[in-house]
Amino acid sequence: MSGDVAVLGAGMHPWGKWGRAFVEYGTVAARAALADAGVDWRDVGSVVGADTVRGGYPGYVAGATFARALGWQGARVSSVYAACASGAQAIATARAQILAGLADVVLVVGADAAPKGFFAPAGGDRPDDPDWLRFRLLGATNPAYFALYARRRMAVHGDTPEDFALVKVKNAAAGALNPYARYRKPVTADEVAASAVVADPLRLLDICATSDGGAALVLSSMTYARVHGARDPVRVRAVSTVTPTYPRTVLDLPDIATDSAAGSAPAAPFRESIATAAYEEAGIGPEDVSLAEVYDLSTALELEWYEDIGLCGRGEGAKLVREGTTALGGRVPVNASGGLASFGEAVPAQAIAQVCELTWQLRGTAGARQVPGARVGITANQGLFGHGSAVVAVR
């Protein structure tokens, strides 16, 4: 049996700081995805929500919240929380339901109304929570965390702040072409260099913001897609949600343990293993990829993803951005959407938004940011506590 499911519809609510509830953003995105799919809400058999944890009370509500907002019609619901990987986990849940025959059509929704500034640690003592340990014991808020990655790249691979700035310049140029992006203004390397230092060596324009926004997908079985006239839809071919393998030879925040269940060093670092599992499931390799959407929490981290998803060897990420390989018009554009640099983080929505971008690119409907001849795309993301996230979409 094929593991493919069809992407019948994609929809988003623009990212920004709108001051409204996350339910509104997700409902707008869901209705847009249903309209794009040409599917009536009453024909949806399941709703999978990527959770927000700031939406009223600590119940991690999502699936039922959006089903109620759209109007109760009896669909089954699921809710998924994996921090930044929540969207990909929701897509994986939806695909499993479709392939198991539990539903022909599934609506996947994620939305958030994020606080201002960087994400602060939640209150209370949680010594079993790796993220609590990162914040409370190490003092490593997100900007500090990103800066440690950047410093490691500078020390090990010789990357420079000028290389990091090129990533922001590239993504801002793409984001200026995206009507859903929060920041739609090109920036120069000089403007990046002139922005305030947040956590050395990273400056304000090297780090993504926190945002409000929503994204949704309508997924279906291939049989349903054909019967309803979608003869050549974009397909989700693989979803990777793998966990790390221990021992970790290079410590990685927030998970700073090295306890081993494997007994020997893993063949690949965690983020690389996420992409490898997706490629293996899809039956493709990095050489087949037309474009990628990766998790650019910082400019330096994007360079690391180039290597993790196999676009180049270790330490060669900066070379790709210097040569324009990953820019629009380059050999393998990365973050043609503008990335988190242009959107900011709306945590439960961002992995879904990545697949929305792949969908529009593979359809050839991405407008001024269109990647010519796009046939295969991959997303890469990472959630807390070992939640991997990669999706391969093809046409």
XYZ file of C-alpha atoms in Angstrom:
395
model
C 0.000 0.000 0.000
C 1.294 3.471 -0.870
C 2.085 5.701 2.068
C 1.127 8.820 0.093
C -1.732 11.084 1.135
C -2.968 13.988 -0.962
C -2.734 17.629 0.048
C -6.046 18.936 -1.236
C -5.898 22.344 0.416
C -3.557 24.752 2.177
C -4.495 27.919 4.014
C -2.956 30.453 6.361
C -3.755 33.456 8.495
C -1.089 36.152 8.029
C 1.603 36.245 10.716
C 1.928 39.350 12.868
C 0.895 40.739 16.239
C -2.870 41.007 15.940
C -3.925 40.912 19.598
C -6.671 38.341 19.111
C -7.234 34.739 20.198
C -5.403 31.859 18.539
C -8.758 30.240 17.684
C -9.540 33.067 15.279
C -6.260 32.620 13.422
C -6.696 28.867 13.133
C -10.309 29.177 11.995
C -9.356 31.632 9.236
C -6.595 29.280 8.093
C -8.915 26.249 8.234
C -11.618 27.923 6.142
C -9.001 29.004 3.614
C -7.666 25.445 3.362
C -11.176 24.005 2.950
C -11.964 26.532 0.224
C -8.669 25.762 -1.500
C -9.502 22.052 -1.379
C -13.081 22.520 -2.561
C -14.197 20.425 0.435
C -17.251 21.187 2.526
C -16.551 21.308 6.256
C -19.279 18.708 6.809
C -17.311 16.215 4.703
C -14.271 16.333 7.013
C -14.012 13.103 8.992
C -11.329 14.155 11.462
C -9.677 17.288 12.842
C -6.124 17.144 14.168
C -5.064 20.224 16.100
C -1.501 21.249 16.897
C -1.797 22.565 20.442
C -1.102 25.954 21.891
C -0.362 26.093 25.605
C -1.297 29.741 26.119
C -4.896 29.576 24.926
C -6.891 30.176 28.099
C -6.092 27.321 30.485
C -3.504 24.532 30.651
C -5.562 21.953 28.811
C -3.555 22.045 25.577
C -6.791 22.383 23.617
C -6.673 22.373 19.838
C -8.576 19.727 17.854
C -11.931 20.143 19.576
C -11.416 23.901 19.834
C -11.234 24.285 16.059
C -14.018 21.759 15.439
C -16.304 23.795 17.690
C -15.288 27.074 16.031
C -16.126 25.642 12.613
C -19.395 24.145 13.870
C -19.882 20.741 15.495
C -20.565 18.133 12.814
C -19.457 14.886 14.458
C -15.863 14.638 13.219
C -13.386 12.767 15.392
C -10.715 14.993 16.945
C -7.096 14.660 18.057
C -4.737 17.110 19.716
C -0.950 17.000 19.492
C 1.706 18.817 21.487
C 5.381 18.655 20.586
C 6.324 22.343 20.858
C 7.828 23.469 17.540
C 7.326 20.011 16.028
C 3.602 19.991 16.867
C 2.550 20.698 13.280
C 4.501 17.795 11.810
C 3.230 15.482 14.541
C -0.297 16.591 13.642
C 0.358 15.827 9.970
C 1.709 12.410 10.958
C -1.434 11.715 13.006
C -3.685 12.776 10.143
C -1.799 10.632 7.652
C -1.983 7.612 9.944
C -5.748 8.020 10.285
C -6.158 8.230 6.511
C -3.938 5.223 5.774
C -5.717 3.238 8.490
C -9.066 3.951 6.835
C -10.423 5.908 9.800
C -11.144 9.011 7.705
C -11.047 9.963 4.033
C -10.511 13.671 4.707
C -8.635 15.186 7.647
C -8.224 18.852 8.548
C -4.906 19.728 10.241
C -4.792 23.088 12.053
C -2.251 24.948 14.151
C -2.375 28.498 15.493
C -0.866 30.603 18.222
C -1.041 33.996 19.886
C 2.513 34.323 21.179
C 3.735 36.571 23.992
C 5.984 39.524 23.238
C 9.733 39.006 23.354
C 11.483 35.654 23.567
C 9.746 32.702 25.164
C 10.168 32.812 28.931
C 10.255 29.694 31.124
C 6.977 28.688 32.721
C 6.690 28.959 36.494
C 7.095 26.158 38.975
C 9.781 23.561 39.627
C 10.076 20.816 37.006
C 13.440 19.071 37.501
C 12.472 16.292 35.076
C 11.850 18.825 32.293
C 14.964 19.349 30.123
C 13.754 22.789 29.102
C 13.251 23.848 32.729
C 16.814 22.703 33.422
C 18.089 24.740 30.486
C 16.393 27.897 31.690
C 16.814 27.526 35.443
C 20.180 25.813 35.853
C 22.077 27.112 32.829
C 20.347 30.452 32.339
C 20.119 29.613 28.648
C 17.122 31.511 27.327
C 16.476 31.043 23.619
C 18.772 33.857 22.385
C 21.612 32.476 24.517
C 20.883 28.994 23.183
C 21.040 30.237 19.580
C 24.266 32.144 20.287
C 25.979 29.006 21.595
C 25.210 27.281 18.287
C 26.622 30.253 16.408
C 29.796 30.303 18.502
C 30.285 26.589 17.915
C 30.061 27.101 14.160
C 32.547 29.953 14.321
C 34.997 27.876 16.365
C 34.642 24.596 14.473
C 33.936 25.680 10.896
C 35.220 29.243 10.673
C 31.808 30.831 10.015
C 31.617 34.583 10.522
C 28.921 37.042 11.574
C 28.964 38.224 7.957
C 27.946 34.712 6.862
C 25.070 34.741 9.325
C 23.926 38.118 8.023
C 23.715 36.723 4.487
C 21.061 34.264 5.685
C 18.896 37.105 6.980
C 19.374 39.082 3.751
C 18.323 36.037 1.709
C 15.260 35.238 3.805
C 14.113 38.844 4.049
C 14.235 39.119 0.244
C 11.989 36.047 -0.048
C 9.683 37.169 2.752
C 9.137 40.510 1.017
C 7.375 38.506 -1.720
C 5.099 36.544 0.660
C 1.737 38.090 1.557
C 1.486 35.932 4.698
C 4.832 37.040 6.157
C 4.988 39.434 9.085
C 8.131 41.215 7.913
C 7.939 42.146 4.239
C 10.915 44.429 3.816
C 14.318 43.518 2.332
C 17.302 44.176 4.577
C 20.999 44.623 3.865
C 23.995 43.021 5.541
C 24.904 46.451 6.903
C 21.477 46.718 8.554
C 21.976 43.327 10.192
C 25.413 44.400 11.437
C 23.981 47.660 12.803
C 21.182 45.986 14.763
C 21.588 45.531 18.523
C 23.605 42.639 19.932
C 21.211 40.281 21.729
C 23.500 37.345 22.552
C 26.977 37.602 21.091
C 27.600 37.003 18.194
C 23.930 37.214 17.226
C 22.207 40.512 16.644
C 18.535 41.378 16.702
C 18.090 40.700 12.979
C 19.808 37.299 13.325
C 17.044 35.987 15.615
C 13.423 35.260 14.767
C 10.589 37.015 16.580
C 7.521 35.528 18.283
C 4.305 36.005 16.330
C 0.585 35.352 16.043
C -0.545 33.272 13.096
C -2.234 30.135 11.849
C -1.879 27.471 9.166
C -4.025 24.571 7.993
C -3.984 21.674 5.544
C -6.715 19.437 4.139
C -5.318 15.938 3.626
C -7.109 13.021 1.996
C -6.614 9.511 0.719
C -5.411 9.241 -2.867
C -8.659 7.481 -3.751
C -10.762 10.351 -2.418
C -8.562 12.853 -4.278
C -9.035 11.046 -7.600
C -12.782 10.632 -7.167
C -13.112 14.337 -6.443
C -11.123 15.386 -9.494
C -7.649 16.025 -8.057
C -5.715 14.074 -10.671
C -2.189 15.195 -9.813
C -2.249 16.576 -6.276
C 0.740 17.375 -4.130
C 1.365 14.348 -1.938
C 2.859 13.915 1.503
C 5.215 11.008 0.940
C 7.068 10.858 4.253
C 6.841 12.241 7.780
C 9.800 11.747 10.103
C 9.259 12.052 13.843
C 12.330 10.151 15.059
C 13.991 10.583 18.458
C 17.706 10.975 19.255
C 20.086 8.059 19.618
C 22.472 7.993 22.578
C 25.190 8.476 23.589
C 25.403 12.059 22.358
C 28.983 12.814 21.448
C 28.234 16.547 21.265
C 25.983 17.887 24.012
C 22.925 19.672 22.735
C 20.543 22.028 24.543
C 18.010 21.620 25.977
C 18.681 17.883 26.282
C 22.022 17.766 28.074
C 22.074 14.090 29.053
C 24.341 11.412 27.611
C 22.623 8.315 29.012
C 22.851 5.491 26.504
C 20.403 2.802 25.554
C 22.333 2.036 22.383
C 25.791 1.360 23.788
C 27.739 2.906 20.930
C 27.999 6.272 19.237
C 25.203 6.923 16.709
C 26.026 7.137 13.035
C 24.527 10.616 12.697
C 23.607 13.594 14.892
C 19.962 13.984 15.836
C 18.943 16.625 13.302
C 20.664 14.741 10.501
C 18.840 11.555 11.523
C 15.495 13.386 11.231
C 16.090 14.158 7.558
C 17.682 10.768 6.849
C 14.573 8.955 8.098
C 12.365 11.124 5.863
C 14.530 10.500 2.816
C 14.556 6.745 3.446
C 10.784 6.579 3.830
C 10.245 8.661 0.683
C 12.786 6.696 -1.350
C 14.704 9.806 -2.352
C 17.932 11.578 -1.427
C 19.102 15.158 -0.960
C 20.049 15.282 -4.626
C 16.363 14.998 -5.551
C 15.249 18.013 -3.512
C 13.999 21.096 -5.378
C 13.580 23.262 -2.280
C 13.553 23.073 1.511
C 11.854 24.865 4.380
C 13.965 24.720 7.536
C 13.705 25.906 11.110
C 15.681 29.162 11.139
C 15.341 30.184 14.768
C 18.594 32.000 14.089
C 20.639 32.687 10.998
C 23.428 30.429 12.239
C 21.039 27.539 12.843
C 19.844 27.687 9.231
C 23.406 27.028 8.060
C 23.500 23.941 10.267
C 20.264 22.655 8.718
C 21.846 22.818 5.227
C 24.291 20.205 6.447
C 21.733 18.207 8.421
C 19.426 17.751 5.416
C 22.349 16.780 3.197
C 22.642 19.778 0.899
C 26.371 19.922 1.645
C 29.043 18.409 3.875
C 29.793 19.359 7.463
C 31.105 22.890 7.741
C 30.078 23.827 4.195
C 26.802 25.592 4.974
C 28.293 29.082 4.861
C 29.747 28.359 1.429
C 26.253 27.618 0.086
C 24.814 30.910 1.281
C 27.847 32.885 0.042
C 27.421 31.369 -3.431
C 23.658 32.012 -3.540
C 22.867 28.302 -3.799
C 20.041 28.529 -1.252
C 18.571 31.848 -2.419
C 15.634 32.239 -4.780
C 17.108 31.523 -8.190
C 19.772 29.263 -6.677
C 20.166 25.528 -7.166
C 18.226 24.555 -3.997
C 16.305 27.479 -2.494
C 15.900 27.199 1.270
C 13.118 29.104 3.016
C 11.571 30.472 -0.154
C 8.687 31.474 2.131
C 10.983 33.838 3.988
C 11.333 31.407 6.892
C 10.916 32.267 10.539
C 13.136 35.269 9.863
C 10.168 36.783 7.999
C 7.315 35.120 9.895
C 8.425 34.742 13.499
C 7.352 31.817 15.651
C 3.689 30.872 15.974
C 4.752 27.585 17.487
C 1.945 25.092 16.719
C 1.492 26.502 13.218
C 5.010 26.739 11.866
C 5.625 23.134 10.768
C 2.208 23.184 9.056
C 3.076 26.510 7.410
C 6.230 24.913 6.014
C 4.111 22.275 4.254
C 1.733 24.992 2.991
C 4.737 26.609 1.295
C 5.836 23.311 -0.241
C 2.293 22.781 -1.500
C 2.132 26.139 -3.257
C 5.633 25.725 -4.671
C 4.986 22.206 -5.996
C 1.717 23.374 -7.546
C 3.555 26.252 -9.219
C 1.313 28.859 -7.575
C 3.831 30.637 -5.312
C 3.885 33.787 -7.407
C 6.983 35.966 -7.390
C 8.853 33.572 -5.093
C 8.134 30.507 -7.271
C 10.932 27.954 -7.593
C 10.869 26.915 -11.271
C 10.141 23.237 -11.909
C 9.782 22.322 -8.225
C 8.921 18.634 -7.835
C 10.227 17.559 -4.411
C 10.401 19.503 -1.170
C 11.461 18.745 2.375
C 10.757 20.513 5.662
C 12.917 20.278 8.762
C 12.019 21.296 12.265
C 12.760 20.281 15.827
C 10.607 20.295 18.929
C 11.522 20.012 22.578
C 12.401 16.773 24.349
C 13.618 14.898 21.248
C 10.706 15.560 18.914
C 12.061 15.354 15.382
C 10.140 16.785 12.473
C 10.574 16.466 8.716
C 8.031 16.153 5.925
C 8.679 15.217 2.293
C 6.141 16.422 -0.272
C 6.236 15.511 -3.957
C 4.391 16.086 -7.181
